[in-house]
mmCIF file of C-alpha atoms and ligand atoms in Angstrom:
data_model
loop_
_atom_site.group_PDB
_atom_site.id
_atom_site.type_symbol
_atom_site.label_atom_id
_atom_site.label_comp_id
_atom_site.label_asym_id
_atom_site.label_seq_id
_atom_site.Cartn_x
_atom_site.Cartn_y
_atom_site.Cartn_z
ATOM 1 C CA UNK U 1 93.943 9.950 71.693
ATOM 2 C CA UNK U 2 93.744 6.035 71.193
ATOM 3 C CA UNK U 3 96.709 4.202 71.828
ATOM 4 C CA UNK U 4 97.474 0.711 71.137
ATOM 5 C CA UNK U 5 99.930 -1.365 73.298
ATOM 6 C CA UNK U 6 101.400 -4.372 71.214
ATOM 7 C CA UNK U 7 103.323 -6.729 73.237
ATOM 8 C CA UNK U 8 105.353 -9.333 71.281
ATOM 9 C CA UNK U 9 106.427 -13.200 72.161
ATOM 10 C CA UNK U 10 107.281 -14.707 75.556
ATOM 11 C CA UNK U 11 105.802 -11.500 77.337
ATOM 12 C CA UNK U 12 102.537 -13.599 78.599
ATOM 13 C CA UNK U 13 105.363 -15.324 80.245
ATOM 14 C CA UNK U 14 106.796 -12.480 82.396
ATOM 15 C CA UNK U 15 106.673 -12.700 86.106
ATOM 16 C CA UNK U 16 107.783 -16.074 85.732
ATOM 17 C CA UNK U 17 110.216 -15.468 82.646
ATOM 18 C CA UNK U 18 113.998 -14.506 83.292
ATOM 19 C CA UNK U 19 112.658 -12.213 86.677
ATOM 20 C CA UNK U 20 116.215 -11.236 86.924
ATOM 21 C CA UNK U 21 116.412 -9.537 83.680
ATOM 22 C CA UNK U 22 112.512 -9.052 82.600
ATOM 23 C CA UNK U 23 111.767 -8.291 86.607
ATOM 24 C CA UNK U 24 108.895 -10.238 89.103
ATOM 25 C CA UNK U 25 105.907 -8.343 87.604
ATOM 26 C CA UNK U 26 103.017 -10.001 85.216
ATOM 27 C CA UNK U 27 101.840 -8.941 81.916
ATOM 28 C CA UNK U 28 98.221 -8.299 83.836
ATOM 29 C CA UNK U 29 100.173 -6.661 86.352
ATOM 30 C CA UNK U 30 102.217 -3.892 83.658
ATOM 31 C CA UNK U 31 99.082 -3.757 81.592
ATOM 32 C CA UNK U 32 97.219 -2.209 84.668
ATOM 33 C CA UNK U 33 100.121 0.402 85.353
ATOM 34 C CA UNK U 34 99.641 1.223 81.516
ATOM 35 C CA UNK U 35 95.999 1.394 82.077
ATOM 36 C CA UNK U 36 96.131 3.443 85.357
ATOM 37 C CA UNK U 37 98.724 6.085 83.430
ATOM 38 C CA UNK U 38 96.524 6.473 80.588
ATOM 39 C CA UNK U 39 93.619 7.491 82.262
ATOM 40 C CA UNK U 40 95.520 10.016 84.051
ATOM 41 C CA UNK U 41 96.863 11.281 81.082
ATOM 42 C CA UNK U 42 93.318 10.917 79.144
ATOM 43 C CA UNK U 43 94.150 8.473 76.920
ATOM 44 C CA UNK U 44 92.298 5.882 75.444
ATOM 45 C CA UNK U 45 94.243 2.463 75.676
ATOM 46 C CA UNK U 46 93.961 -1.089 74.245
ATOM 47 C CA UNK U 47 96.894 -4.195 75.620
ATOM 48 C CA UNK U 48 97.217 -6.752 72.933
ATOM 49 C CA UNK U 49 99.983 -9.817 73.112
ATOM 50 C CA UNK U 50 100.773 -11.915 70.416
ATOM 51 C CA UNK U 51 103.595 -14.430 69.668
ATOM 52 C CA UNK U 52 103.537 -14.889 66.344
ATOM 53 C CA UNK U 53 105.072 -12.665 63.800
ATOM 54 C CA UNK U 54 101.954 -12.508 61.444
ATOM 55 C CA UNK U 55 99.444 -11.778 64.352
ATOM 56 C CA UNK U 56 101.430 -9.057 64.820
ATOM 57 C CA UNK U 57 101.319 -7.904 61.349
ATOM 58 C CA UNK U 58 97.899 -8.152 61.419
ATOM 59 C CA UNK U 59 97.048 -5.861 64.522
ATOM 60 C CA UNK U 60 99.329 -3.585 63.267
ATOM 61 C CA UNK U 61 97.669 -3.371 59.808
ATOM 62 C CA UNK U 62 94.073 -3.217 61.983
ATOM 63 C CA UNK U 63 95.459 -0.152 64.204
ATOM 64 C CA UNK U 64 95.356 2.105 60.655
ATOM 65 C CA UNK U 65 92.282 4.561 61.047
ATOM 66 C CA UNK U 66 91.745 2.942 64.962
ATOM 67 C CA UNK U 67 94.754 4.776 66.825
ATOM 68 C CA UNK U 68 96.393 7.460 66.756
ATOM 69 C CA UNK U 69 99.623 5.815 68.420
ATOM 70 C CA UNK U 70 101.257 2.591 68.960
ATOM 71 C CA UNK U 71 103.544 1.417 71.748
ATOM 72 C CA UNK U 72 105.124 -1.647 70.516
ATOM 73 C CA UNK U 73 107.915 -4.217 72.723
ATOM 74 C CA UNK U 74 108.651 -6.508 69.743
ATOM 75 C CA UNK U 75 110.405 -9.336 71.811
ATOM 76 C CA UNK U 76 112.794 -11.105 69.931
ATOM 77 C CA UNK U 77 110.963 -10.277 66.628
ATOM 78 C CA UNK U 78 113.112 -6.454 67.210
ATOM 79 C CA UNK U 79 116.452 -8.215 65.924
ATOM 80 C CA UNK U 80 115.582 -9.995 62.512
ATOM 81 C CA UNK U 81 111.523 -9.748 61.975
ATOM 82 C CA UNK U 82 111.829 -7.145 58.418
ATOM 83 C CA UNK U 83 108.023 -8.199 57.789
ATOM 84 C CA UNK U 84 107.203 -6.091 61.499
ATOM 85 C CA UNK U 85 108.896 -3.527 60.168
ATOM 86 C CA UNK U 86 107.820 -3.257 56.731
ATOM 87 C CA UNK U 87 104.037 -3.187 58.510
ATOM 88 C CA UNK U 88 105.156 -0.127 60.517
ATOM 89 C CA UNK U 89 106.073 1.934 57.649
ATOM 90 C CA UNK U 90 103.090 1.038 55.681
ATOM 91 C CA UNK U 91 100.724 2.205 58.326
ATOM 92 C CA UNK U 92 101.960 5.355 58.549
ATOM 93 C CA UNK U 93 101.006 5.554 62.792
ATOM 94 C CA UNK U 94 103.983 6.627 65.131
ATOM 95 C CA UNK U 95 105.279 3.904 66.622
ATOM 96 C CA UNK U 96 107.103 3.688 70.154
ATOM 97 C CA UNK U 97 109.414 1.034 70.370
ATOM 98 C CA UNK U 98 110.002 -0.137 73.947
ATOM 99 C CA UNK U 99 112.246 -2.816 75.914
ATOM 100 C CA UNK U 100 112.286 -3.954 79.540
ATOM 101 C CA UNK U 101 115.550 -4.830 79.404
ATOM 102 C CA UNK U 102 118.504 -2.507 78.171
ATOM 103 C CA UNK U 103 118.893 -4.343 74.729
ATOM 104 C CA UNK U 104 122.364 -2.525 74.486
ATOM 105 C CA UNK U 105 123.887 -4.043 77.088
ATOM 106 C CA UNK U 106 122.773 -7.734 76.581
ATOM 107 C CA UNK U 107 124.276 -10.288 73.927
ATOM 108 C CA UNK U 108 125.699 -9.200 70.730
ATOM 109 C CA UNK U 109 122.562 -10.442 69.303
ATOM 110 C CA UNK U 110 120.199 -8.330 70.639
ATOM 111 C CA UNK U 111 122.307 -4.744 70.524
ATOM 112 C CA UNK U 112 120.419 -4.972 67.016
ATOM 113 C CA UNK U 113 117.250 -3.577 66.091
ATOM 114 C CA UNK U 114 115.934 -4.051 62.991
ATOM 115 C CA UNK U 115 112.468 -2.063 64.152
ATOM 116 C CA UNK U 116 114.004 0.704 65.644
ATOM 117 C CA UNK U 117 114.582 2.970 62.049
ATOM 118 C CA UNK U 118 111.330 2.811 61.315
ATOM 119 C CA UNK U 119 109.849 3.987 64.774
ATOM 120 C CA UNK U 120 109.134 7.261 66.230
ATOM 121 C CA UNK U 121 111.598 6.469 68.898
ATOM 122 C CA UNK U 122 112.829 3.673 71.201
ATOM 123 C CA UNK U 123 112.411 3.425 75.452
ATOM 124 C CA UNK U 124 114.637 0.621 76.973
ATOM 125 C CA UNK U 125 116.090 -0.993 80.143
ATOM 126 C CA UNK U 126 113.814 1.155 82.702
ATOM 127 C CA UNK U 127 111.300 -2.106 83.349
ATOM 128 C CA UNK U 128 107.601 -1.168 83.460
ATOM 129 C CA UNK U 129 108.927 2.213 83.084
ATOM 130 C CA UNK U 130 109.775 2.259 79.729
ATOM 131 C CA UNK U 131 105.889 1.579 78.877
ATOM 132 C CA UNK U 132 104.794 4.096 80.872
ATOM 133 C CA UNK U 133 107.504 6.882 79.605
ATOM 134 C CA UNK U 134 106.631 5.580 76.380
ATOM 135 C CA UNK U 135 103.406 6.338 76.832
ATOM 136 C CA UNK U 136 104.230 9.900 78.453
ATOM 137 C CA UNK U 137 106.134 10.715 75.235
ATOM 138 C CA UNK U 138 103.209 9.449 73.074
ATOM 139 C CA UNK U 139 100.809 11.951 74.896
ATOM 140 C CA UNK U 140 103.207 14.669 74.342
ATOM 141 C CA UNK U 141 103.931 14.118 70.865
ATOM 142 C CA UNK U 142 100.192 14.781 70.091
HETATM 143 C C1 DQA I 1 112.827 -7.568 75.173
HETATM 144 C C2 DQA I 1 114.276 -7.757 74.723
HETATM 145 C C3 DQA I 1 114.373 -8.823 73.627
HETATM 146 O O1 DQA I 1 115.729 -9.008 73.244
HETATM 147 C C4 DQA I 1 113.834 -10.141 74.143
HETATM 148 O O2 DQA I 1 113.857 -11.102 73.106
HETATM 149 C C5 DQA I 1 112.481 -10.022 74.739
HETATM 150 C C6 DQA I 1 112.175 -8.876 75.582
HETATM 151 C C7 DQA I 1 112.716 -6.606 76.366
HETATM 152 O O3 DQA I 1 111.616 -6.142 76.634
HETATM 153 O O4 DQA I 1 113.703 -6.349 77.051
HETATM 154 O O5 DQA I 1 111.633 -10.912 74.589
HETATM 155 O O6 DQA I 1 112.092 -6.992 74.085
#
């Protein structure tokens, strides 16, 4: 099974970004968790990051017919971006929405997603583990 990891804005940033609510690891550093998991599980992964909205659109739109599942952390984008989530429906590819942070128990503003309907399901607050649970429940659901 292919999967496709999507990481939204401000992630390249993480190590350095917020450590006390995003934790002290690096993007390269969660990517090669992700990659380490995957081949365990024998799973075919790809990291992408992107910060703006229509990239993301765009590799979304490219994963139809390419993978079989995506594992998406939206950033900010999760709380307004309707365009992301209008390109999840139209692809018609499960999509696993996942958060570093526990979005629930942050500001008012982010207790909302707007992704979150249209996703097979939604992994949050555990750190790096919510990728790699996300990814657990991604090789199950096949
Ligand atoms: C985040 C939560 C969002 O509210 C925030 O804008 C992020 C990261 C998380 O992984 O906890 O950029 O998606």
């Amino acid at each position: 099974m292919r999967v496709l990891v999507i990481h939204g804005p401000n992630l390249n940033l993480l190590g350095e970004r917020e450590p006390a609510v995003y934790g002290t690891e690096t993007l390269a550093q969660i990517d090669a968790q992700i990659a380490e998991l995957a081949k365990n599980l024998h799973l075919d992964v790809r990291s992408v990051q992107h910060n703006s909205e229509g990239a993301i659109v765009d590799e979304l739109h490219a994963a139809r017919g390419a993978y079989e599942t995506v594992i998406f952390n939206p950033g900010a984008y999760t709380h307004y971006a309707y365009a992301i989530a209008d390109a999840i429906s139209a692809i018609g590819i499960p999509v696993f929405e996942v958060h570093l942070s526990n979005i629930f128990a942050r500001e008012e503003f982010r207790r909302k997603s707007v992704i979150a309907p249209v996703c097979a399901g939604t992994i949050g607050g555990f750190g790096v583990d919510s990728y790699l649970l996300a990814l657990r429940a991604a090789a199950h659901k096949i």
